[in-house]
């Protein structure tokens, strides 16, 4: 996430918002599977979300019986894949 933020000049919060809007605001998620990361000071971030983003996250969490954290990690992984060639 930090590398995408650096590449685009966006804040980490903005990167998360873009990932949610781009990859989660769909009728069906492409190849969704739960992704987890370990816990360390570098894996936690507080994000203030709008009511729209909250609705998207809550709907998808219910639809896929998963956590909001899992959905955000999935969306960030999708964004990372999209920009991976530019991050090298």
CSV table of C-alpha atoms in Angstrom, one decimal:
chain,number,residue,atom,x,y,z
A,1,UNK,CA,0.0,0.0,0.0
A,2,UNK,CA,2.8,2.4,0.9
A,3,UNK,CA,4.4,1.8,-2.5
A,4,UNK,CA,1.2,2.7,-4.3
A,5,UNK,CA,0.7,5.8,-2.2
A,6,UNK,CA,4.3,6.9,-3.0
A,7,UNK,CA,3.8,6.2,-6.7
A,8,UNK,CA,0.5,8.1,-6.9
A,9,UNK,CA,1.1,10.8,-4.4
A,10,UNK,CA,-2.1,9.7,-2.5
A,11,UNK,CA,-2.4,9.1,1.2
A,12,UNK,CA,-2.7,5.5,2.4
A,13,UNK,CA,-6.3,6.3,3.4
A,14,UNK,CA,-7.0,7.4,-0.2
A,15,UNK,CA,-5.5,4.3,-1.6
A,16,UNK,CA,-7.7,2.2,0.6
A,17,UNK,CA,-10.8,4.2,-0.4
A,18,UNK,CA,-9.9,3.8,-4.1
A,19,UNK,CA,-9.3,0.1,-3.7
A,20,UNK,CA,-12.7,-0.4,-2.0
A,21,UNK,CA,-14.6,1.6,-4.7
A,22,UNK,CA,-12.7,-0.1,-7.5
A,23,UNK,CA,-12.7,-3.7,-6.4
A,24,UNK,CA,-15.5,-4.2,-3.9
A,25,UNK,CA,-18.3,-2.0,-5.3
A,26,UNK,CA,-19.4,-4.8,-7.7
A,27,UNK,CA,-22.3,-7.3,-7.8
A,28,UNK,CA,-19.8,-10.2,-7.6
A,29,UNK,CA,-16.1,-10.1,-6.6
A,30,UNK,CA,-13.6,-11.6,-9.0
A,31,UNK,CA,-12.0,-14.7,-7.5
A,32,UNK,CA,-12.6,-13.6,-3.9
A,33,UNK,CA,-10.9,-15.6,-1.2
A,34,UNK,CA,-10.0,-14.5,2.3
A,35,UNK,CA,-6.5,-13.1,2.7
A,36,UNK,CA,-4.9,-12.5,6.0
A,37,UNK,CA,-1.7,-10.8,7.2
A,38,UNK,CA,0.2,-11.1,10.4
A,39,UNK,CA,-0.1,-8.4,13.1
A,40,UNK,CA,2.6,-5.9,13.6
A,41,UNK,CA,2.7,-2.1,14.0
A,42,UNK,CA,3.0,-1.9,10.2
A,43,UNK,CA,-0.2,-3.8,9.4
A,44,UNK,CA,-2.7,-1.7,11.3
A,45,UNK,CA,-4.1,1.6,10.1
A,46,UNK,CA,-7.1,3.6,11.1
A,47,UNK,CA,-9.3,4.8,8.2
A,48,UNK,CA,-12.2,7.2,8.4
A,49,UNK,CA,-14.7,5.9,5.9
A,50,UNK,CA,-17.7,7.6,4.4
A,51,UNK,CA,-21.3,6.2,4.8
A,52,UNK,CA,-21.1,4.9,1.2
A,53,UNK,CA,-17.8,3.0,1.8
A,54,UNK,CA,-19.3,1.7,5.1
A,55,UNK,CA,-22.4,0.4,3.2
A,56,UNK,CA,-20.2,-1.3,0.5
A,57,UNK,CA,-18.0,-3.0,3.1
A,58,UNK,CA,-20.9,-4.1,5.3
A,59,UNK,CA,-22.9,-5.5,2.3
A,60,UNK,CA,-19.9,-7.4,1.0
A,61,UNK,CA,-18.9,-8.7,4.5
A,62,UNK,CA,-22.4,-10.1,4.9
A,63,UNK,CA,-22.6,-11.4,1.3
A,64,UNK,CA,-19.2,-13.3,1.6
A,65,UNK,CA,-19.5,-14.1,5.3
A,66,UNK,CA,-16.1,-12.5,6.0
A,67,UNK,CA,-14.6,-9.6,7.9
A,68,UNK,CA,-14.2,-6.0,6.7
A,69,UNK,CA,-10.4,-6.4,7.2
A,70,UNK,CA,-10.4,-9.4,4.9
A,71,UNK,CA,-12.2,-7.4,2.2
A,72,UNK,CA,-9.9,-4.4,2.5
A,73,UNK,CA,-6.8,-6.7,2.2
A,74,UNK,CA,-8.4,-8.4,-0.9
A,75,UNK,CA,-9.0,-5.0,-2.5
A,76,UNK,CA,-5.5,-3.7,-1.7
A,77,UNK,CA,-4.0,-7.0,-3.2
A,78,UNK,CA,-6.1,-6.4,-6.4
A,79,UNK,CA,-4.8,-2.8,-6.6
A,80,UNK,CA,-1.2,-4.0,-6.0
A,81,UNK,CA,-1.6,-6.6,-8.8
A,82,UNK,CA,-2.9,-3.9,-11.2
A,83,UNK,CA,0.1,-1.6,-10.6
A,84,UNK,CA,2.8,-4.2,-9.9
A,85,UNK,CA,4.6,-3.6,-13.2
A,86,UNK,CA,4.9,0.1,-12.4
A,87,UNK,CA,6.1,-0.5,-8.8
A,88,UNK,CA,9.3,-2.3,-9.9
